[in-house]
mmCIF file of C-alpha atoms in Angstrom:
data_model
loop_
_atom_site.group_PDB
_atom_site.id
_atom_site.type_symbol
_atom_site.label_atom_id
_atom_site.label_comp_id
_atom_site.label_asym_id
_atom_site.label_seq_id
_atom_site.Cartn_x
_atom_site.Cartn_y
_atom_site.Cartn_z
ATOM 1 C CA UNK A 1 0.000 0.000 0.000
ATOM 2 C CA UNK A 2 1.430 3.019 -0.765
ATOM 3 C CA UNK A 3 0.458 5.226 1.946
ATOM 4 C CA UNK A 4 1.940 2.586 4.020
ATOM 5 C CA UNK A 5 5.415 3.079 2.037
ATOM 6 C CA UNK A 6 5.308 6.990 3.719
ATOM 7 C CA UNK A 7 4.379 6.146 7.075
ATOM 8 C CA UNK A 8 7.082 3.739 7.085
ATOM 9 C CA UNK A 9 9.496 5.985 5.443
ATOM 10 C CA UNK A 10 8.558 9.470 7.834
ATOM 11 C CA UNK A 11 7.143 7.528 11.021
ATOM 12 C CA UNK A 12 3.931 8.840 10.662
ATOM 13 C CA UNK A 13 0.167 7.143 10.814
ATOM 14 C CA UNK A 14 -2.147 8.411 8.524
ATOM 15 C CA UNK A 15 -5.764 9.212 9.830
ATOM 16 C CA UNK A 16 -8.460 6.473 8.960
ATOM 17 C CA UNK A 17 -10.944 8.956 6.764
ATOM 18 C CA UNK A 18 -7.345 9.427 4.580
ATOM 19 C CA UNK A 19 -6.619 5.882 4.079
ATOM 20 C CA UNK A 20 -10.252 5.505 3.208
ATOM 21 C CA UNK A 21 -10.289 8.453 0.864
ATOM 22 C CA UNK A 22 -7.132 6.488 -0.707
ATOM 23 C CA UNK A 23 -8.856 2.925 -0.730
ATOM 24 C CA UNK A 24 -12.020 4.704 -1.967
ATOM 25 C CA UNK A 25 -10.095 6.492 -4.742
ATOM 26 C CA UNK A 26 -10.635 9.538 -4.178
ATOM 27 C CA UNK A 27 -7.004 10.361 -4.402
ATOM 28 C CA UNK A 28 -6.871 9.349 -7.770
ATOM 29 C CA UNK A 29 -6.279 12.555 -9.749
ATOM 30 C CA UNK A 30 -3.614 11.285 -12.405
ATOM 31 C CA UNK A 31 -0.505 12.392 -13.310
ATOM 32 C CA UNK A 32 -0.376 16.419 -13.654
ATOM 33 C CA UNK A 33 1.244 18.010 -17.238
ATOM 34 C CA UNK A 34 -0.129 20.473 -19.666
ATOM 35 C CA UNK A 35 -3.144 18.006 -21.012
ATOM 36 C CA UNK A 36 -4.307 17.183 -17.198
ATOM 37 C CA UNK A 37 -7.122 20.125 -17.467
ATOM 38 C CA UNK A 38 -8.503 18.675 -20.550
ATOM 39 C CA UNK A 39 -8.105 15.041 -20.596
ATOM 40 C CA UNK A 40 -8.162 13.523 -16.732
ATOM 41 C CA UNK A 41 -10.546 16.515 -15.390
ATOM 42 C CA UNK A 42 -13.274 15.608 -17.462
ATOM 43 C CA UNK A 43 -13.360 12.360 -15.966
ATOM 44 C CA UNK A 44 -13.098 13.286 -12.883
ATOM 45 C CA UNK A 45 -15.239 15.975 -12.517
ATOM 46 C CA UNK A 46 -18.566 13.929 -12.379
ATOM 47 C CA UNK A 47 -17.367 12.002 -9.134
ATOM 48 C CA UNK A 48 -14.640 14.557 -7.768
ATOM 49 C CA UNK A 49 -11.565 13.301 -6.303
ATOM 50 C CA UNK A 50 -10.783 15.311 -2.701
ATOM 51 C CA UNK A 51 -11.889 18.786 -3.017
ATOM 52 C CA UNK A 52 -10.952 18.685 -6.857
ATOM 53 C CA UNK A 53 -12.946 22.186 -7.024
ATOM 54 C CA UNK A 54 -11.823 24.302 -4.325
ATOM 55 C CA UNK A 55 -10.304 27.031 -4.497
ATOM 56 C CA UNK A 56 -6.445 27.343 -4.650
ATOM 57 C CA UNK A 57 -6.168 23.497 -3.574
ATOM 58 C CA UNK A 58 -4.237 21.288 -5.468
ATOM 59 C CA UNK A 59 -3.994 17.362 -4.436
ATOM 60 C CA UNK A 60 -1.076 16.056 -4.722
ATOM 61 C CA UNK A 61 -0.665 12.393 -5.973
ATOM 62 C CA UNK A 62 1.744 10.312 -3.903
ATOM 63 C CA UNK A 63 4.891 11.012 -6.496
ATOM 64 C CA UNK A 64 4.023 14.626 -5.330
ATOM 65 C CA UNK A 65 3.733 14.075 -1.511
ATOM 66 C CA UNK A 66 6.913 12.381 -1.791
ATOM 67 C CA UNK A 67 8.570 14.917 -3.376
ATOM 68 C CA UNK A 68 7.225 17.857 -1.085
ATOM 69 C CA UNK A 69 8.012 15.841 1.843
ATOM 70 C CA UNK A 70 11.598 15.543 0.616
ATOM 71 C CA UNK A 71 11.620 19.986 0.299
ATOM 72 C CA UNK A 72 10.043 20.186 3.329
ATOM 73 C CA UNK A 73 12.193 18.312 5.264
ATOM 74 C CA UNK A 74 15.294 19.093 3.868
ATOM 75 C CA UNK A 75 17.593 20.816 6.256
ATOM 76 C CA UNK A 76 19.349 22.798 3.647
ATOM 77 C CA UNK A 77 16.351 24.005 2.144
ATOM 78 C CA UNK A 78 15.141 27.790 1.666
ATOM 79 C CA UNK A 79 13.011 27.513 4.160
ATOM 80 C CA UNK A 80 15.356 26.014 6.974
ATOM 81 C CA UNK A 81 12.186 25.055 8.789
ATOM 82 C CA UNK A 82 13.317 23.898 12.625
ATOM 83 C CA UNK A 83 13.705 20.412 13.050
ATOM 84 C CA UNK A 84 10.884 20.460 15.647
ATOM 85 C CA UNK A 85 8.063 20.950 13.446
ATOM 86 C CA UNK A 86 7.402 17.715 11.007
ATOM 87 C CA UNK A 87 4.862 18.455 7.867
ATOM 88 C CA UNK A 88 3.622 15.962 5.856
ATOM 89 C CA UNK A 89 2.026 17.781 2.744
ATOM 90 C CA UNK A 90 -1.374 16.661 0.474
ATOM 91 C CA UNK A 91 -2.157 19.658 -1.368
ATOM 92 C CA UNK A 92 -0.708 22.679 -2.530
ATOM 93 C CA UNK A 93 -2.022 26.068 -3.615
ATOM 94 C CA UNK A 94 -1.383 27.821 -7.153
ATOM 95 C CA UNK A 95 1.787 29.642 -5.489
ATOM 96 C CA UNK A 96 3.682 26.584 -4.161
ATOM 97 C CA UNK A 97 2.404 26.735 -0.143
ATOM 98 C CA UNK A 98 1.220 23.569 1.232
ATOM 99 C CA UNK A 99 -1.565 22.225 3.135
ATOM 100 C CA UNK A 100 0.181 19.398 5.693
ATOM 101 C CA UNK A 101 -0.955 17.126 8.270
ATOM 102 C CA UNK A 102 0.895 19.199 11.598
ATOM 103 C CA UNK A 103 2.838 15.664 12.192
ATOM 104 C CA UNK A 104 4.636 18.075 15.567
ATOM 105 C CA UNK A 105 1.421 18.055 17.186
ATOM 106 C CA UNK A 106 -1.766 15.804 17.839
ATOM 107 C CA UNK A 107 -5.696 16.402 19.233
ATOM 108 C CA UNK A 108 -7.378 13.709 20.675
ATOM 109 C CA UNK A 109 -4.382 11.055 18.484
ATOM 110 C CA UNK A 110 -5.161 13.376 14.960
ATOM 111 C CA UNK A 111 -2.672 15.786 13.515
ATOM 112 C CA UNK A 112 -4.466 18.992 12.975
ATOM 113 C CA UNK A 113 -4.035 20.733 9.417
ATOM 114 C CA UNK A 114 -2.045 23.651 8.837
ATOM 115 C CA UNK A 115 -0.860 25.494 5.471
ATOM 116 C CA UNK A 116 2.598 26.220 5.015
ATOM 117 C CA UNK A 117 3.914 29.089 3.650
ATOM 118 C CA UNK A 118 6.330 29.124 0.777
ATOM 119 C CA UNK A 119 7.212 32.710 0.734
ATOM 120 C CA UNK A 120 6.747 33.611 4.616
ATOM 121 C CA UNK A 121 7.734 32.502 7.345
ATOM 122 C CA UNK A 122 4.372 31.557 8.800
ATOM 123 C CA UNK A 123 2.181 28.651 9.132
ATOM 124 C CA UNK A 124 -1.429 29.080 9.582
ATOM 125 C CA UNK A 125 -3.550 26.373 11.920
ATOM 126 C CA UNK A 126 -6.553 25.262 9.461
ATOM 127 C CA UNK A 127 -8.637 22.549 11.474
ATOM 128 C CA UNK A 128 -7.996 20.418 14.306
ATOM 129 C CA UNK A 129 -8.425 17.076 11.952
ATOM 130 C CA UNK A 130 -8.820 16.100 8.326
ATOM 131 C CA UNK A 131 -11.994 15.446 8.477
ATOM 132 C CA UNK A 132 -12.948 19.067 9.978
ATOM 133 C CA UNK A 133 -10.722 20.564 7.396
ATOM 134 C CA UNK A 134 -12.753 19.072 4.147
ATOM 135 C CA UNK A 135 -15.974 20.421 6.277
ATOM 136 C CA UNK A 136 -14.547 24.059 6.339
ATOM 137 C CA UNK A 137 -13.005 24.228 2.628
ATOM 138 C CA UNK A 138 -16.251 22.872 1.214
ATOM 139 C CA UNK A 139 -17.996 25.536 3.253
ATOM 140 C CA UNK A 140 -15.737 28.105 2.306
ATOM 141 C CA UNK A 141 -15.831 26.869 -1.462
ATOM 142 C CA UNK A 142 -19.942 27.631 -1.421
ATOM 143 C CA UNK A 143 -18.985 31.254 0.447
ATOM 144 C CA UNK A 144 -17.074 32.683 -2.711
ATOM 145 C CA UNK A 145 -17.483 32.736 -6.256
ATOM 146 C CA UNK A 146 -14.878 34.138 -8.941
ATOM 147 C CA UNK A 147 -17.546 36.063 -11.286
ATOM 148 C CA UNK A 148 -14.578 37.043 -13.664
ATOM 149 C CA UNK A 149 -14.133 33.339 -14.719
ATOM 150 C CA UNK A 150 -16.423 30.971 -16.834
ATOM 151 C CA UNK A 151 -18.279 29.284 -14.267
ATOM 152 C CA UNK A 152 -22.165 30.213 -13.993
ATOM 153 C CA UNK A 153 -24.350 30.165 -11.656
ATOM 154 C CA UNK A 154 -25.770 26.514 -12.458
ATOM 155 C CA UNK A 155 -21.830 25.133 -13.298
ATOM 156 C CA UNK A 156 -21.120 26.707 -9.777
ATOM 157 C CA UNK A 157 -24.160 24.609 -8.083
ATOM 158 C CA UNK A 158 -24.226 21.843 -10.051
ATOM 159 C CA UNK A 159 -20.186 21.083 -9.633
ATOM 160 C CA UNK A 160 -20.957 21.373 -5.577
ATOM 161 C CA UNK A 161 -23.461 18.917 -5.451
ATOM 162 C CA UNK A 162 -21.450 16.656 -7.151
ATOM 163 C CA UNK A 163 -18.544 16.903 -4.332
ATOM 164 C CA UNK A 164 -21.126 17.248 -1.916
ATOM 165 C CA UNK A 165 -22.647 13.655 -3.157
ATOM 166 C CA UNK A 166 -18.453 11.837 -3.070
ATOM 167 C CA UNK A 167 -17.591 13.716 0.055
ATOM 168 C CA UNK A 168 -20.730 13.219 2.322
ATOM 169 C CA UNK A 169 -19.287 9.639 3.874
ATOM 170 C CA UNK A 170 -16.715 11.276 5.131
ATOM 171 C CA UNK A 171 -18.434 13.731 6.885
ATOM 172 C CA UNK A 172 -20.731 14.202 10.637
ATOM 173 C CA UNK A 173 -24.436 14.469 10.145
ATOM 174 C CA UNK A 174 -24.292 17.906 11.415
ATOM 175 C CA UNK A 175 -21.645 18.577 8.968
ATOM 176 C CA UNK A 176 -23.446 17.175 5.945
ATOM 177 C CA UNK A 177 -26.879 18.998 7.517
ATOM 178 C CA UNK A 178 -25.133 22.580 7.649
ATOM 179 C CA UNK A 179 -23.300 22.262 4.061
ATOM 180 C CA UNK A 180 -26.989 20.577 2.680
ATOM 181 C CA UNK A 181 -28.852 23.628 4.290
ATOM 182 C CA UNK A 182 -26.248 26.270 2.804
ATOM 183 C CA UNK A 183 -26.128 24.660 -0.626
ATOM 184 C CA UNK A 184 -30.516 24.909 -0.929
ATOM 185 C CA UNK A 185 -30.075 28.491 -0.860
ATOM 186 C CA UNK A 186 -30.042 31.079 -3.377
ATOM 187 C CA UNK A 187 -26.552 32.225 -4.948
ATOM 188 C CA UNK A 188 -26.136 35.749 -3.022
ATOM 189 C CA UNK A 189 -24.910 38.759 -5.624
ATOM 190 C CA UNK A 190 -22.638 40.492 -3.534
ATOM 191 C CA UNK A 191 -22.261 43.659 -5.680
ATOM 192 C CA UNK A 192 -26.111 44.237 -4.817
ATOM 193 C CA UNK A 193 -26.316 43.095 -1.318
ATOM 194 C CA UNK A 194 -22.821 44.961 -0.783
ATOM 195 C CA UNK A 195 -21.802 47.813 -3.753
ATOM 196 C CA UNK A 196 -19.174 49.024 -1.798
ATOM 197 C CA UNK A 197 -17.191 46.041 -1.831
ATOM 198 C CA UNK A 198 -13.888 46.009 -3.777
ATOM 199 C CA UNK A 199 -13.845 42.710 -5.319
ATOM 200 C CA UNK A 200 -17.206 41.539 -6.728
ATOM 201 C CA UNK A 201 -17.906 37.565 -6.191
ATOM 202 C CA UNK A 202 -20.908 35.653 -5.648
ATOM 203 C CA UNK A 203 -21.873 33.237 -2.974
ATOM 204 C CA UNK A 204 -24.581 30.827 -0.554
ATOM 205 C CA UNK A 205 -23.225 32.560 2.252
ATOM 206 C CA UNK A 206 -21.315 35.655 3.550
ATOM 207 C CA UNK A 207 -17.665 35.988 4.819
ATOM 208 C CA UNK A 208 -19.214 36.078 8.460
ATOM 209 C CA UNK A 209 -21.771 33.825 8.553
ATOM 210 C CA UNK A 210 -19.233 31.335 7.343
ATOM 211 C CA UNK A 211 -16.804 32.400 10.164
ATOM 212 C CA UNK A 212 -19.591 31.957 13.029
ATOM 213 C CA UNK A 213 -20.552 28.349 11.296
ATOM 214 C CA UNK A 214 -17.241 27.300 11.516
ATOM 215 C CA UNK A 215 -16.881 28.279 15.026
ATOM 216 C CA UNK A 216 -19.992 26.695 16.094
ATOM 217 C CA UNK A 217 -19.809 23.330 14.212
ATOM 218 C CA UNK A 218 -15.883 22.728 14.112
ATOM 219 C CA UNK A 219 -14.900 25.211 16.715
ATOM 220 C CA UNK A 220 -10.664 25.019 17.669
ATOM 221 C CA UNK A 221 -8.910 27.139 19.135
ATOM 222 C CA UNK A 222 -5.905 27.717 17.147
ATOM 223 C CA UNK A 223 -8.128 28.302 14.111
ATOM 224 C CA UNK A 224 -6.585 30.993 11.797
ATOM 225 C CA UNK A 225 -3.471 31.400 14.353
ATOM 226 C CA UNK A 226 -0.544 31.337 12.949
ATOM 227 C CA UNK A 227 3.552 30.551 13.953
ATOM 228 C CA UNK A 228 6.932 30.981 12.276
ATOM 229 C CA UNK A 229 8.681 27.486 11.190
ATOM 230 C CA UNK A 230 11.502 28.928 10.960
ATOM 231 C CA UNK A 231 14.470 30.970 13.502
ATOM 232 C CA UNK A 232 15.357 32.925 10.863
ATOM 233 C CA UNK A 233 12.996 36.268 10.860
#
């Protein structure tokens, strides 16, 4: 099992909603290169893989854990992260930061999620556990939508109830409830409901309603709190 090859390799045990995202395939997002967008996506985009549409989250396939692992780690590295703090990376955004299982720390015998920082030296506390941290970016994914892309308002709700329908095993039945409950609603304009804002998106939700949701259904305390991995300032 290949999962079982990076525990091995980094001492680390991967939660059991991870190894059954992996058995379940929904880790399966093929090899990334120019044609990925137009010949794997397709396929993929009926049953999505892990969060395959939110935004600035790229899953990495195990060649690319391994690899991340191996900059992350890597004592000589640009970051010269301490050797205190252990990351094991499964997504990255557009910009090169990654989102990690915090490997330094556990709650309740999970890892909570954090995103490292390529370019500061900062890494921000996402959710306590994995499973809390697909509940919040699905959430946040139904929050915001880009209007300046291609993506109407039907591809917008129709591509979230299909990640809704692969992700909901995964989830609590008050997480599944809250994101069900959100995703009924109407799609929110914000340039009417707000015409002073400076970027215009739409949404199910606004910025703070989704902050008090997550609070109330996931609530942890080092949410959004942030530390430097490295000595150097």
């Amino acid at each position: 099992m290949p999962l079982l090859d990076i525990e091995t390799k980094n001492g680390f045990t991967y939660p059991i909603i991870y190894k059954e995202f992996f058995l379940d395939g929904m880790l399966n997002v093929g090899e990334y290169g120019p044609d990925w967008y137009t010949t794997v996506y397709p396929k993929l985009k009926e049953n999505p893989t892990l969060l395959l549409h939110s935004y600035d989250f790229e899953l990495l396939n195990l060649k690319g854990v391994n690899e991340a692992i191996d900059e992350l780690s890597d004592p000589e590295g640009y970051r010269e992260i301490k050797e205190e703090f252990k990351f094991i990376p499964f997504g990255q955004s557009g910009a090169g930061d990654h989102y990690c299982f915090f490997v330094s720390e556990e709650n309740n015998g999970e890892n909570p999620i954090v995103f490292v920082w390529h370019d500061m030296n900062e890494v921000n506390y996402l959710a306590k556990n994995m499973q809390d941290f697909v509940f919040r970016m699905l959430l946040t994914d139904m929050s915001d939508q880009d209007v300046y892309n291609d993506v109407s308002d039907e591809e917008f709700k129709d591509n979230l109830e299909k990640v809704l329908k692969t992700h909901k095993k995964y989830l609590t039945d008050k997480q599944n409830d809250v994101l069900q409950t959100v995703f009924n609603r109407e799609i929110i304009d914000y340039e009417i409901l707000l015409p002073k804002m400076k970027e215009a998106k739409r949404g199910l939700l606004t910025d703070v309603e989704l902050k008090k949701t997550l609070a109330e259904v996931i609530p942890f305390d080092k949410m959004d709190s942030s530390f430097e991995y490295s000595s150097e300032s």
